[in-house]
Structure formats: C-alpha cells, structure tokens
Amino acid sequence: MVEDIPTRIKSLDWESIQNELDENGFAKLPPILTKDECESFMGLYNEEESYRTTINMTRYRFGNGEYKYFSYPLPEVIQSLRESFYPELAKTANRWLGYLKKPELFPDNLQDFLKTCEEYEQTRPTPLTSFSRSLPLL
C-alpha cells in the first residue's frame, strides 16, 4: 500500500534535509510521488481550465517553452504537496531570517500564511508547471 503524500513528506529525514539546506542552500530529496501520481500530474498540462495564465518563454527571451500558473482550486496532488512541505520550509525560512537578525515572519501552517498574503491582496495561486523544448546541439 502506498502512503499518502503528507505521510511520505513527514517521514523524510528533516534534520538531514535542514542541515543540507543550511550548508548548500538546497537538498536532494528521494522520490516523493508515485509513477501514477506523476503521470496524472503530467496529464493536467493539456487541461487549460486548470491554469490561470500561460507564459510563452520565447516571447520574453526566456528560452524555448512555456510555463503555466495553476488556478484555484489547485489539483489535489499540488495542494497536498504545498500543505505538507510548508511547515518544514517555514522553519527553514524563519531560521534563515534569524541568521540575518530579523524577526520570524512565516507562520507554522500554510493557511495562516495565505491569510497574511490575502491581507496584502496577494490572492492568486503561485504554483506553476512548465514545458521546455530542447534545441539540438550543433
């Protein structure tokens, strides 16, 4: 039986991940999503109603391809990933603010963070997906 996404994320070695983030600014994680979840997620790319905006990268000289911002309600897999990763990443952000001698800014849960964003009229969802076309090497 496959564990649900929150359980998979909670069971990661967060002490090690936090150390890697502090040391390197990034951390490599083991696979989080199952093959079926990945395929389902990739299938969303052609469902235009799932997105609020599509950006053509070539138009802005960002390279070849496009990226799309999801609209609310977010797909279940995206919402679950956001809610599950947020608490640990908020700890990281607050710890890093402490290194800069700044007060903690990020609340413990995603819903409280989104309420703060709403107070500042930041109400559009930020998760995005992208598609790039590789250019052949000459």
N, CA, C and O atoms as a GROMACS GRO file, in nm:
protein
  552
    1MET      N    1   0.084  -0.120   0.000
    1MET     CA    2   0.000   0.000   0.000
    1MET      C    3   0.088   0.126   0.000
    1MET      O    4   0.187   0.133   0.073
    2VAL      N    5   0.052   0.222  -0.081
    2VAL     CA    6   0.127   0.346  -0.092
    2VAL      C    7   0.077   0.443   0.015
    2VAL      O    8  -0.044   0.464   0.030
    3GLU      N    9   0.170   0.503   0.088
    3GLU     CA   10   0.134   0.602   0.189
    3GLU      C   11   0.083   0.729   0.121
    3GLU      O   12   0.118   0.757   0.006
    4ASP      N   13   0.002   0.804   0.193
    4ASP     CA   14  -0.044   0.931   0.138
    4ASP      C   15   0.072   1.031   0.137
    4ASP      O   16   0.172   1.013   0.205
    5ILE      N   17   0.056   1.137   0.058
    5ILE     CA   18   0.164   1.235   0.041
    5ILE      C   19   0.207   1.298   0.174
    5ILE      O   20   0.327   1.304   0.201
    6PRO      N   21   0.114   1.345   0.258
    6PRO     CA   22   0.160   1.403   0.386
    6PRO      C   23   0.245   1.306   0.469
    6PRO      O   24   0.342   1.348   0.532
    7THR      N   25   0.208   1.178   0.470
    7THR     CA   26   0.284   1.079   0.547
    7THR      C   27   0.423   1.062   0.487
    7THR      O   28   0.522   1.052   0.560
    8ARG      N   29   0.432   1.058   0.354
    8ARG     CA   30   0.562   1.044   0.287
    8ARG      C   31   0.652   1.163   0.320
    8ARG      O   32   0.771   1.145   0.348
    9ILE      N   33   0.596   1.282   0.318
    9ILE     CA   34   0.677   1.401   0.344
    9ILE      C   35   0.716   1.410   0.490
    9ILE      O   36   0.830   1.445   0.523
   10LYS      N   37   0.623   1.378   0.578
   10LYS     CA   38   0.653   1.382   0.722
   10LYS      C   39   0.761   1.281   0.760
   10LYS      O   40   0.838   1.303   0.854
   11SER      N   41   0.768   1.169   0.686
   11SER     CA   42   0.865   1.064   0.720
   11SER      C   43   1.005   1.089   0.665
   11SER      O   44   1.096   1.010   0.688
   12LEU      N   45   1.023   1.200   0.591
   12LEU     CA   46   1.158   1.232   0.542
   12LEU      C   47   1.249   1.267   0.659
   12LEU      O   48   1.203   1.307   0.766
   13ASP      N   49   1.377   1.251   0.639
   13ASP     CA   50   1.476   1.284   0.742
   13ASP      C   51   1.497   1.435   0.742
   13ASP      O   52   1.592   1.487   0.682
   14TRP      N   53   1.406   1.505   0.813
   14TRP     CA   54   1.407   1.651   0.808
   14TRP      C   55   1.529   1.713   0.874
   14TRP      O   56   1.571   1.821   0.834
   15GLU      N   57   1.586   1.648   0.973
   15GLU     CA   58   1.708   1.702   1.035
   15GLU      C   59   1.820   1.708   0.931
   15GLU      O   60   1.891   1.808   0.921
   16SER      N   61   1.835   1.601   0.854
   16SER     CA   62   1.936   1.597   0.750
   16SER      C   63   1.906   1.697   0.639
   16SER      O   64   1.995   1.765   0.589
   17ILE      N   65   1.779   1.706   0.601
   17ILE     CA   66   1.738   1.800   0.496
   17ILE      C   67   1.766   1.943   0.540
   17ILE      O   68   1.818   2.023   0.462
   18GLN      N   69   1.731   1.975   0.665
   18GLN     CA   70   1.756   2.111   0.716
   18GLN      C   71   1.906   2.141   0.716
   18GLN      O   72   1.947   2.252   0.681
   19ASN      N   73   1.986   2.043   0.755
   19ASN     CA   74   2.132   2.063   0.754
   19ASN      C   75   2.183   2.088   0.612
   19ASN      O   76   2.266   2.176   0.591
   20GLU      N   77   2.133   2.011   0.516
   20GLU     CA   78   2.174   2.031   0.376
   20GLU      C   79   2.133   2.169   0.326
   20GLU      O   80   2.209   2.236   0.256
   21LEU      N   81   2.012   2.210   0.362
   21LEU     CA   82   1.966   2.343   0.320
   21LEU      C   83   2.058   2.451   0.376
   21LEU      O   84   2.096   2.544   0.305
   22ASP      N   85   2.095   2.438   0.504
   22ASP     CA   86   2.184   2.537   0.565
   22ASP      C   87   2.323   2.535   0.502
   22ASP      O   88   2.385   2.640   0.481
   23GLU      N   89   2.371   2.416   0.472
   23GLU     CA   90   2.506   2.402   0.417
   23GLU      C   91   2.516   2.440   0.270
   23GLU      O   92   2.610   2.507   0.229
   24ASN      N   93   2.417   2.395   0.191
   24ASN     CA   94   2.426   2.408   0.046
   24ASN      C   95   2.324   2.503  -0.016
   24ASN      O   96   2.341   2.547  -0.130
   25GLY      N   97   2.219   2.536   0.057
   25GLY     CA   98   2.112   2.616   0.000
   25GLY      C   99   2.010   2.532  -0.076
   25GLY      O  100   1.914   2.586  -0.130
   26PHE      N  101   2.032   2.403  -0.081
   26PHE     CA  102   1.938   2.310  -0.146
   26PHE      C  103   1.955   2.174  -0.080
   26PHE      O  104   2.053   2.149  -0.009
   27ALA      N  105   1.860   2.086  -0.105
   27ALA     CA  106   1.868   1.949  -0.056
   27ALA      C  107   1.806   1.857  -0.160
   27ALA      O  108   1.700   1.887  -0.214
   28LYS      N  109   1.872   1.748  -0.188
   28LYS     CA  110   1.818   1.650  -0.282
   28LYS      C  111   1.732   1.552  -0.201
   28LYS      O  112   1.776   1.493  -0.103
   29LEU      N  113   1.607   1.538  -0.246
   29LEU     CA  114   1.513   1.451  -0.177
   29LEU      C  115   1.494   1.321  -0.255
   29LEU      O  116   1.516   1.316  -0.376
   30PRO      N  117   1.452   1.218  -0.184
   30PRO     CA  118   1.417   1.094  -0.255
   30PRO      C  119   1.285   1.117  -0.330
   30PRO      O  120   1.217   1.218  -0.307
   31PRO      N  121   1.248   1.026  -0.419
   31PRO     CA  122   1.119   1.042  -0.488
   31PRO      C  123   1.004   1.055  -0.387
   31PRO      O  124   0.998   0.981  -0.289
   32ILE      N  125   0.915   1.149  -0.414
   32ILE     CA  126   0.801   1.173  -0.326
   32ILE      C  127   0.674   1.116  -0.389
   32ILE      O  128   0.593   1.053  -0.320
   33LEU      N  129   0.657   1.139  -0.518
   33LEU     CA  130   0.535   1.096  -0.587
   33LEU      C  131   0.554   0.959  -0.651
   33LEU      O  132   0.663   0.922  -0.692
   34THR      N  133   0.443   0.886  -0.658
   34THR     CA  134   0.446   0.757  -0.728
   34THR      C  135   0.444   0.782  -0.878
   34THR      O  136   0.417   0.893  -0.923
   35LYS      N  137   0.472   0.680  -0.954
   35LYS     CA  138   0.468   0.690  -1.100
   35LYS      C  139   0.328   0.732  -1.146
   35LYS      O  140   0.315   0.819  -1.232
   36ASP      N  141   0.224   0.673  -1.088
   36ASP     CA  142   0.087   0.708  -1.126
   36ASP      C  143   0.055   0.853  -1.093
   36ASP      O  144  -0.010   0.921  -1.172
   37GLU      N  145   0.102   0.901  -0.978
   37GLU     CA  146   0.079   1.041  -0.941
   37GLU      C  147   0.149   1.135  -1.039
   37GLU      O  148   0.094   1.238  -1.078
   38CYS      N  149   0.271   1.100  -1.078
   38CYS     CA  150   0.345   1.182  -1.175
   38CYS      C  151   0.273   1.184  -1.309
   38CYS      O  152   0.260   1.290  -1.371
   39GLU      N  153   0.229   1.069  -1.354
   39GLU     CA  154   0.159   1.063  -1.483
   39GLU      C  155   0.028   1.141  -1.479
   39GLU      O  156  -0.007   1.209  -1.575
   40SER      N  157  -0.042   1.133  -1.368
   40SER     CA  158  -0.166   1.208  -1.353
   40SER      C  159  -0.137   1.357  -1.355
   40SER      O  160  -0.210   1.434  -1.418
   41PHE      N  161  -0.033   1.397  -1.286
   41PHE     CA  162   0.008   1.537  -1.281
   41PHE      C  163   0.046   1.586  -1.421
   41PHE      O  164   0.004   1.694  -1.462
   42MET      N  165   0.125   1.507  -1.494
   42MET     CA  166   0.165   1.546  -1.629
   42MET      C  167   0.043   1.557  -1.720
   42MET      O  168   0.041   1.642  -1.810
   43GLY      N  169  -0.057   1.474  -1.698
   43GLY     CA  170  -0.178   1.479  -1.779
   43GLY      C  171  -0.255   1.609  -1.764
   43GLY      O  172  -0.332   1.646  -1.853
   44LEU      N  173  -0.234   1.679  -1.654
   44LEU     CA  174  -0.302   1.807  -1.632
   44LEU      C  175  -0.254   1.916  -1.728
   44LEU      O  176  -0.323   2.016  -1.748
   45TYR      N  177  -0.136   1.898  -1.785
   45TYR     CA  178  -0.075   2.006  -1.863
   45TYR      C  179  -0.164   2.052  -1.978
   45TYR      O  180  -0.165   2.171  -2.011
   46ASN      N  181  -0.237   1.961  -2.038
   46ASN     CA  182  -0.322   1.997  -2.152
   46ASN      C  183  -0.462   2.040  -2.112
   46ASN      O  184  -0.544   2.071  -2.198
   47GLU      N  185  -0.493   2.042  -1.985
   47GLU     CA  186  -0.625   2.084  -1.937
   47GLU      C  187  -0.620   2.234  -1.907
   47GLU      O  188  -0.590   2.274  -1.795
   48GLU      N  189  -0.649   2.313  -2.006
   48GLU     CA  190  -0.636   2.459  -1.994
   48GLU      C  191  -0.715   2.518  -1.877
   48GLU      O  192  -0.674   2.618  -1.819
   49GLU      N  193  -0.828   2.456  -1.842
   49GLU     CA  194  -0.909   2.511  -1.732
   49GLU      C  195  -0.840   2.501  -1.596
   49GLU      O  196  -0.884   2.564  -1.500
   50SER      N  197  -0.732   2.423  -1.588
   50SER     CA  198  -0.656   2.411  -1.463
   50SER      C  199  -0.564   2.531  -1.438
   50SER      O  200  -0.510   2.546  -1.328
   51TYR      N  201  -0.547   2.617  -1.540
   51TYR     CA  202  -0.448   2.724  -1.532
   51TYR      C  203  -0.511   2.862  -1.544
   51TYR      O  204  -0.611   2.880  -1.612
   52ARG      N  205  -0.450   2.959  -1.476
   52ARG     CA  206  -0.496   3.097  -1.484
   52ARG      C  207  -0.417   3.177  -1.586
   52ARG      O  208  -0.470   3.274  -1.642
   53THR      N  209  -0.292   3.139  -1.612
   53THR     CA  210  -0.205   3.213  -1.703
   53THR      C  211  -0.106   3.118  -1.770
   53THR      O  212  -0.056   3.024  -1.707
   54THR      N  213  -0.078   3.144  -1.897
   54THR     CA  214   0.026   3.071  -1.970
   54THR      C  215   0.125   3.173  -2.023
   54THR      O  216   0.086   3.273  -2.083
   55ILE      N  217   0.253   3.148  -2.000
   55ILE     CA  218   0.360   3.238  -2.044
   55ILE      C  219   0.442   3.168  -2.153
   55ILE      O  220   0.495   3.059  -2.130
   56ASN      N  221   0.452   3.231  -2.268
   56ASN     CA  222   0.536   3.181  -2.376
   56ASN      C  223   0.678   3.234  -2.350
   56ASN      O  224   0.703   3.354  -2.359
   57MET      N  225   0.770   3.144  -2.317
   57MET     CA  226   0.905   3.184  -2.279
   57MET      C  227   0.981   3.252  -2.393
   57MET      O  228   1.059   3.344  -2.369
   58THR      N  229   0.960   3.208  -2.516
   58THR     CA  230   1.030   3.265  -2.630
   58THR      C  231   0.996   3.412  -2.646
   58THR      O  232   1.083   3.494  -2.676
   59ARG      N  233   0.870   3.445  -2.627
   59ARG     CA  234   0.824   3.583  -2.642
   59ARG      C  235   0.904   3.679  -2.553
   59ARG      O  236   0.932   3.792  -2.592
   60TYR      N  237   0.941   3.631  -2.434
   60TYR     CA  238   1.014   3.716  -2.339
   60TYR      C  239   1.164   3.687  -2.337
   60TYR      O  240   1.237   3.734  -2.250
   61ARG      N  241   1.209   3.608  -2.434
   61ARG     CA  242   1.350   3.571  -2.447
   61ARG      C  243   1.402   3.495  -2.325
   61ARG      O  244   1.517   3.510  -2.284
   62PHE      N  245   1.312   3.412  -2.267
   62PHE     CA  246   1.349   3.327  -2.154
   62PHE      C  247   1.396   3.190  -2.199
   62PHE      O  248   1.432   3.107  -2.116
   63GLY      N  249   1.395   3.163  -2.330
   63GLY     CA  250   1.428   3.031  -2.381
   63GLY      C  251   1.310   2.977  -2.461
   63GLY      O  252   1.219   3.052  -2.495
   64ASN      N  253   1.313   2.850  -2.490
   64ASN     CA  254   1.205   2.786  -2.564
   64ASN      C  255   1.116   2.707  -2.470
   64ASN      O  256   1.165   2.628  -2.389
   65GLY      N  257   0.986   2.729  -2.481
   65GLY     CA  258   0.892   2.655  -2.400
   65GLY      C  259   0.788   2.748  -2.342
   65GLY      O  260   0.772   2.862  -2.386
   66GLU      N  261   0.717   2.698  -2.242
   66GLU     CA  262   0.615   2.778  -2.177
   66GLU      C  263   0.599   2.733  -2.033
   66GLU      O  264   0.636   2.621  -1.998
   67TYR      N  265   0.544   2.820  -1.952
   67TYR     CA  266   0.504   2.779  -1.819
   67TYR      C  267   0.365   2.832  -1.790
   67TYR      O  268   0.321   2.932  -1.846
   68LYS      N  269   0.298   2.760  -1.701
   68LYS     CA  270   0.159   2.789  -1.672
   68LYS      C  271   0.140   2.796  -1.520
   68LYS      O  272   0.192   2.714  -1.446
   69TYR      N  273   0.065   2.897  -1.478
   69TYR     CA  274   0.029   2.910  -1.336
   69TYR      C  275  -0.106   2.845  -1.314
   69TYR      O  276  -0.203   2.874  -1.383
   70PHE      N  277  -0.112   2.756  -1.216
   70PHE     CA  278  -0.238   2.692  -1.182
   70PHE      C  279  -0.337   2.794  -1.128
   70PHE      O  280  -0.298   2.897  -1.074
   71SER      N  281  -0.464   2.764  -1.143
   71SER     CA  282  -0.569   2.845  -1.081
   71SER      C  283  -0.626   2.766  -0.963
   71SER      O  284  -0.602   2.646  -0.949
   72TYR      N  285  -0.700   2.836  -0.878
   72TYR     CA  286  -0.771   2.767  -0.768
   72TYR      C  287  -0.899   2.707  -0.823
   72TYR      O  288  -0.957   2.764  -0.915
   73PRO      N  289  -0.944   2.596  -0.773
   73PRO     CA  290  -0.876   2.513  -0.673
   73PRO      C  291  -0.759   2.439  -0.737
   73PRO      O  292  -0.766   2.394  -0.851
   74LEU      N  293  -0.652   2.429  -0.660
   74LEU     CA  294  -0.534   2.358  -0.708
   74LEU      C  295  -0.564   2.209  -0.719
   74LEU      O  296  -0.647   2.157  -0.644
   75PRO      N  297  -0.497   2.140  -0.811
   75PRO     CA  298  -0.511   1.995  -0.816
   75PRO      C  299  -0.474   1.936  -0.680
   75PRO      O  300  -0.387   1.987  -0.610
   76GLU      N  301  -0.541   1.829  -0.643
   76GLU     CA  302  -0.522   1.768  -0.510
   76GLU      C  303  -0.375   1.738  -0.479
   76GLU      O  304  -0.329   1.763  -0.368
   77VAL      N  305  -0.302   1.684  -0.577
   77VAL     CA  306  -0.162   1.650  -0.552
   77VAL      C  307  -0.080   1.775  -0.521
   77VAL      O  308   0.007   1.772  -0.434
   78ILE      N  309  -0.106   1.886  -0.590
   78ILE     CA  310  -0.033   2.011  -0.566
   78ILE      C  311  -0.069   2.067  -0.429
   78ILE      O  312   0.019   2.108  -0.354
   79GLN      N  313  -0.197   2.068  -0.396
   79GLN     CA  314  -0.239   2.120  -0.266
   79GLN      C  315  -0.178   2.038  -0.152
   79GLN      O  316  -0.134   2.094  -0.052
   80SER      N  317  -0.177   1.908  -0.169
   80SER     CA  318  -0.121   1.821  -0.066
   80SER      C  319   0.029   1.844  -0.050
   80SER      O  320   0.079   1.850   0.063
   81LEU      N  321   0.101   1.858  -0.160
   81LEU     CA  322   0.245   1.888  -0.152
   81LEU      C  323   0.269   2.021  -0.084
   81LEU      O  324   0.357   2.031   0.002
   82ARG      N  325   0.194   2.123  -0.120
   82ARG     CA  326   0.211   2.257  -0.059
   82ARG      C  327   0.191   2.251   0.092
   82ARG      O  328   0.274   2.298   0.169
   83GLU      N  329   0.078   2.192   0.132
   83GLU     CA  330   0.046   2.188   0.276
   83GLU      C  331   0.146   2.104   0.353
   83GLU      O  332   0.178   2.135   0.468
   84SER      N  333   0.196   1.998   0.291
   84SER     CA  334   0.286   1.907   0.361
   84SER      C  335   0.428   1.960   0.373
   84SER      O  336   0.492   1.940   0.476
   85PHE      N  337   0.477   2.026   0.271
   85PHE     CA  338   0.612   2.081   0.275
   85PHE      C  339   0.620   2.212   0.353
   85PHE      O  340   0.724   2.244   0.412
   86TYR      N  341   0.512   2.288   0.356
   86TYR     CA  342   0.516   2.422   0.413
   86TYR      C  343   0.573   2.428   0.555
   86TYR      O  344   0.663   2.509   0.578
   87PRO      N  345   0.527   2.348   0.651
   87PRO     CA  346   0.578   2.365   0.789
   87PRO      C  347   0.730   2.355   0.801
   87PRO      O  348   0.792   2.436   0.871
   88GLU      N  349   0.790   2.259   0.734
   88GLU     CA  350   0.936   2.244   0.742
   88GLU      C  351   1.007   2.357   0.669
   88GLU      O  352   1.111   2.405   0.714
   89LEU      N  353   0.952   2.400   0.556
   89LEU     CA  354   1.016   2.508   0.482
   89LEU      C  355   0.999   2.642   0.554
   89LEU      O  356   1.085   2.729   0.544
   90ALA      N  357   0.888   2.658   0.627
   90ALA     CA  358   0.871   2.779   0.708
   90ALA      C  359   0.976   2.781   0.820
   90ALA      O  360   1.029   2.887   0.853
   91LYS      N  361   1.004   2.664   0.879
   91LYS     CA  362   1.111   2.657   0.980
   91LYS      C  363   1.243   2.702   0.921
   91LYS      O  364   1.318   2.778   0.984
   92THR      N  365   1.273   2.656   0.800
   92THR     CA  366   1.397   2.694   0.733
   92THR      C  367   1.401   2.845   0.712
   92THR      O  368   1.500   2.911   0.747
   93ALA      N  369   1.294   2.899   0.656
   93ALA     CA  370   1.289   3.043   0.627
   93ALA      C  371   1.304   3.125   0.755
   93ALA      O  372   1.378   3.224   0.757
   94ASN      N  373   1.237   3.084   0.862
   94ASN     CA  374   1.247   3.157   0.989
   94ASN      C  375   1.386   3.145   1.050
   94ASN      O  376   1.437   3.240   1.109
   95ARG      N  377   1.448   3.028   1.036
   95ARG     CA  378   1.584   3.010   1.088
   95ARG      C  379   1.679   3.101   1.011
   95ARG      O  380   1.766   3.165   1.070
   96TRP      N  381   1.663   3.107   0.879
   96TRP     CA  382   1.749   3.192   0.798
   96TRP      C  383   1.726   3.339   0.829
   96TRP      O  384   1.820   3.418   0.827
   97LEU      N  385   1.601   3.377   0.857
   97LEU     CA  386   1.576   3.515   0.900
   97LEU      C  387   1.648   3.543   1.031
   97LEU      O  388   1.700   3.653   1.051
   98GLY      N  389   1.652   3.444   1.119
   98GLY     CA  390   1.725   3.459   1.245
   98GLY      C  391   1.873   3.482   1.222
   98GLY      O  392   1.934   3.562   1.293
   99TYR      N  393   1.933   3.413   1.123
   99TYR     CA  394   2.074   3.435   1.091
   99TYR      C  395   2.097   3.579   1.048
   99TYR      O  396   2.205   3.635   1.070
  100LEU      N  397   1.994   3.640   0.988
  100LEU     CA  398   2.004   3.779   0.942
  100LEU      C  399   1.961   3.878   1.050
  100LEU      O  400   1.952   3.998   1.025
  101LYS      N  401   1.934   3.825   1.170
  101LYS     CA  402   1.889   3.907   1.284
  101LYS      C  403   1.756   3.977   1.255
  101LYS      O  404   1.732   4.090   1.298
  102LYS      N  405   1.669   3.907   1.181
  102LYS     CA  406   1.535   3.956   1.150
  102LYS      C  407   1.435   3.873   1.229
  102LYS      O  408   1.462   3.758   1.262
  103PRO      N  409   1.320   3.932   1.261
  103PRO     CA  410   1.219   3.854   1.334
  103PRO      C  411   1.158   3.746   1.245
  103PRO      O  412   1.157   3.757   1.123
  104GLU      N  413   1.107   3.640   1.310
  104GLU     CA  414   1.037   3.535   1.236
  104GLU      C  415   0.918   3.597   1.164
  104GLU      O  416   0.850   3.685   1.218
  105LEU      N  417   0.893   3.551   1.045
  105LEU     CA  418   0.788   3.608   0.963
  105LEU      C  419   0.686   3.503   0.919
  105LEU      O  420   0.569   3.536   0.898
  106PHE      N  421   0.728   3.379   0.906
  106PHE     CA  422   0.643   3.277   0.848
  106PHE      C  423   0.569   3.199   0.957
  106PHE      O  424   0.632   3.144   1.048
  107PRO      N  425   0.435   3.194   0.948
  107PRO     CA  426   0.356   3.119   1.046
  107PRO      C  427   0.379   2.968   1.028
  107PRO      O  428   0.439   2.924   0.930
  108ASP      N  429   0.330   2.890   1.124
  108ASP     CA  430   0.353   2.746   1.125
  108ASP      C  431   0.279   2.670   1.016
  108ASP      O  432   0.321   2.560   0.978
  109ASN      N  433   0.169   2.725   0.964
  109ASN     CA  434   0.093   2.648   0.864
  109ASN      C  435   0.059   2.733   0.743
  109ASN      O  436   0.056   2.856   0.749
  110LEU      N  437   0.035   2.665   0.634
  110LEU     CA  438   0.011   2.730   0.506
  110LEU      C  439  -0.113   2.819   0.509
  110LEU      O  440  -0.111   2.928   0.452
  111GLN      N  441  -0.219   2.776   0.574
  111GLN     CA  442  -0.343   2.855   0.574
  111GLN      C  443  -0.321   2.992   0.640
  111GLN      O  444  -0.373   3.092   0.590
  112ASP      N  445  -0.247   2.997   0.748
  112ASP     CA  446  -0.218   3.126   0.812
  112ASP      C  447  -0.132   3.214   0.720
  112ASP      O  448  -0.150   3.335   0.714
  113PHE      N  449  -0.038   3.152   0.650
  113PHE     CA  450   0.046   3.226   0.556
  113PHE      C  451  -0.040   3.285   0.444
  113PHE      O  452  -0.024   3.402   0.407
  114LEU      N  453  -0.131   3.204   0.390
  114LEU     CA  454  -0.218   3.252   0.281
  114LEU      C  455  -0.311   3.363   0.328
  114LEU      O  456  -0.345   3.452   0.250
  115LYS      N  457  -0.353   3.359   0.455
  115LYS     CA  458  -0.434   3.468   0.511
  115LYS      C  459  -0.354   3.598   0.513
  115LYS      O  460  -0.407   3.705   0.482
  116THR      N  461  -0.227   3.589   0.550
  116THR     CA  462  -0.140   3.708   0.550
  116THR      C  463  -0.125   3.760   0.408
  116THR      O  464  -0.131   3.881   0.386
  117CYS      N  465  -0.104   3.671   0.313
  117CYS     CA  466  -0.093   3.712   0.172
  117CYS      C  467  -0.220   3.784   0.129
  117CYS      O  468  -0.214   3.886   0.060
  118GLU      N  469  -0.334   3.730   0.169
  118GLU     CA  470  -0.463   3.789   0.132
  118GLU      C  471  -0.477   3.932   0.187
  118GLU      O  472  -0.532   4.019   0.120
  119GLU      N  473  -0.427   3.954   0.308
  119GLU     CA  474  -0.430   4.088   0.368
  119GLU      C  475  -0.355   4.189   0.282
  119GLU      O  476  -0.386   4.308   0.285
  120TYR      N  477  -0.257   4.143   0.206
  120TYR     CA  478  -0.179   4.229   0.119
  120TYR      C  479  -0.224   4.216  -0.028
  120TYR      O  480  -0.150   4.251  -0.120
  121GLU      N  481  -0.345   4.165  -0.045
  121GLU     CA  482  -0.408   4.149  -0.177
  121GLU      C  483  -0.329   4.059  -0.271
  121GLU      O  484  -0.335   4.075  -0.393
  122GLN      N  485  -0.256   3.965  -0.215
  122GLN     CA  486  -0.187   3.864  -0.295
  122GLN      C  487  -0.272   3.738  -0.289
  122GLN      O  488  -0.254   3.654  -0.202
  123THR      N  489  -0.365   3.726  -0.383
  123THR     CA  490  -0.465   3.621  -0.376
  123THR      C  491  -0.456   3.519  -0.489
  123THR      O  492  -0.530   3.420  -0.489
  124ARG      N  493  -0.368   3.541  -0.586
  124ARG     CA  494  -0.359   3.447  -0.697
  124ARG      C  495  -0.264   3.333  -0.661
  124ARG      O  496  -0.162   3.355  -0.596
  125PRO      N  497  -0.298   3.211  -0.703
  125PRO     CA  498  -0.211   3.097  -0.672
  125PRO      C  499  -0.078   3.109  -0.745
  125PRO      O  500  -0.073   3.159  -0.857
  126THR      N  501   0.029   3.062  -0.683
  126THR     CA  502   0.162   3.073  -0.742
  126THR      C  503   0.218   2.943  -0.799
  126THR      O  504   0.313   2.950  -0.877
  127PRO      N  505   0.166   2.823  -0.764
  127PRO     CA  506   0.224   2.702  -0.822
  127PRO      C  507   0.216   2.705  -0.974
  127PRO      O  508   0.118   2.749  -1.033
  128LEU      N  509   0.323   2.655  -1.037
  128LEU     CA  510   0.326   2.654  -1.182
  128LEU      C  511   0.386   2.524  -1.232
  128LEU      O  512   0.448   2.448  -1.157
  129THR      N  513   0.368   2.500  -1.359
  129THR     CA  514   0.427   2.386  -1.427
  129THR      C  515   0.488   2.439  -1.556
  129THR      O  516   0.446   2.544  -1.606
  130SER      N  517   0.584   2.369  -1.611
  130SER     CA  518   0.646   2.421  -1.733
  130SER      C  519   0.674   2.310  -1.832
  130SER      O  520   0.677   2.192  -1.798
  131PHE      N  521   0.694   2.351  -1.954
  131PHE     CA  522   0.730   2.263  -2.063
  131PHE      C  523   0.836   2.333  -2.144
  131PHE      O  524   0.816   2.447  -2.186
  132SER      N  525   0.949   2.269  -2.165
  132SER     CA  526   1.056   2.328  -2.244
  132SER      C  527   1.088   2.237  -2.361
  132SER      O  528   1.080   2.115  -2.350
  133ARG      N  529   1.122   2.298  -2.471
  133ARG     CA  530   1.168   2.222  -2.588
  133ARG      C  531   1.318   2.240  -2.596
  133ARG      O  532   1.370   2.352  -2.594
  134SER      N  533   1.388   2.130  -2.606
  134SER     CA  534   1.533   2.136  -2.616
  134SER      C  535   1.575   2.169  -2.759
  134SER      O  536   1.513   2.123  -2.855
  135LEU      N  537   1.678   2.247  -2.770
  135LEU     CA  538   1.735   2.277  -2.900
  135LEU      C  539   1.843   2.174  -2.931
  135LEU      O  540   1.918   2.135  -2.841
  136PRO      N  541   1.852   2.130  -3.055
  136PRO     CA  542   1.958   2.033  -3.087
  136PRO      C  543   2.096   2.097  -3.074
  136PRO      O  544   2.115   2.214  -3.109
  137LEU      N  545   2.189   2.020  -3.025
  137LEU     CA  546   2.327   2.070  -3.016
  137LEU      C  547   2.390   2.067  -3.154
  137LEU      O  548   2.368   1.971  -3.228
  138LEU      N  549   2.466   2.168  -3.189
  138LEU     CA  550   2.532   2.173  -3.321
  138LEU      C  551   2.671   2.118  -3.313
  138LEU      O  552   2.742   2.114  -3.414
   0.00000   0.00000   0.00000
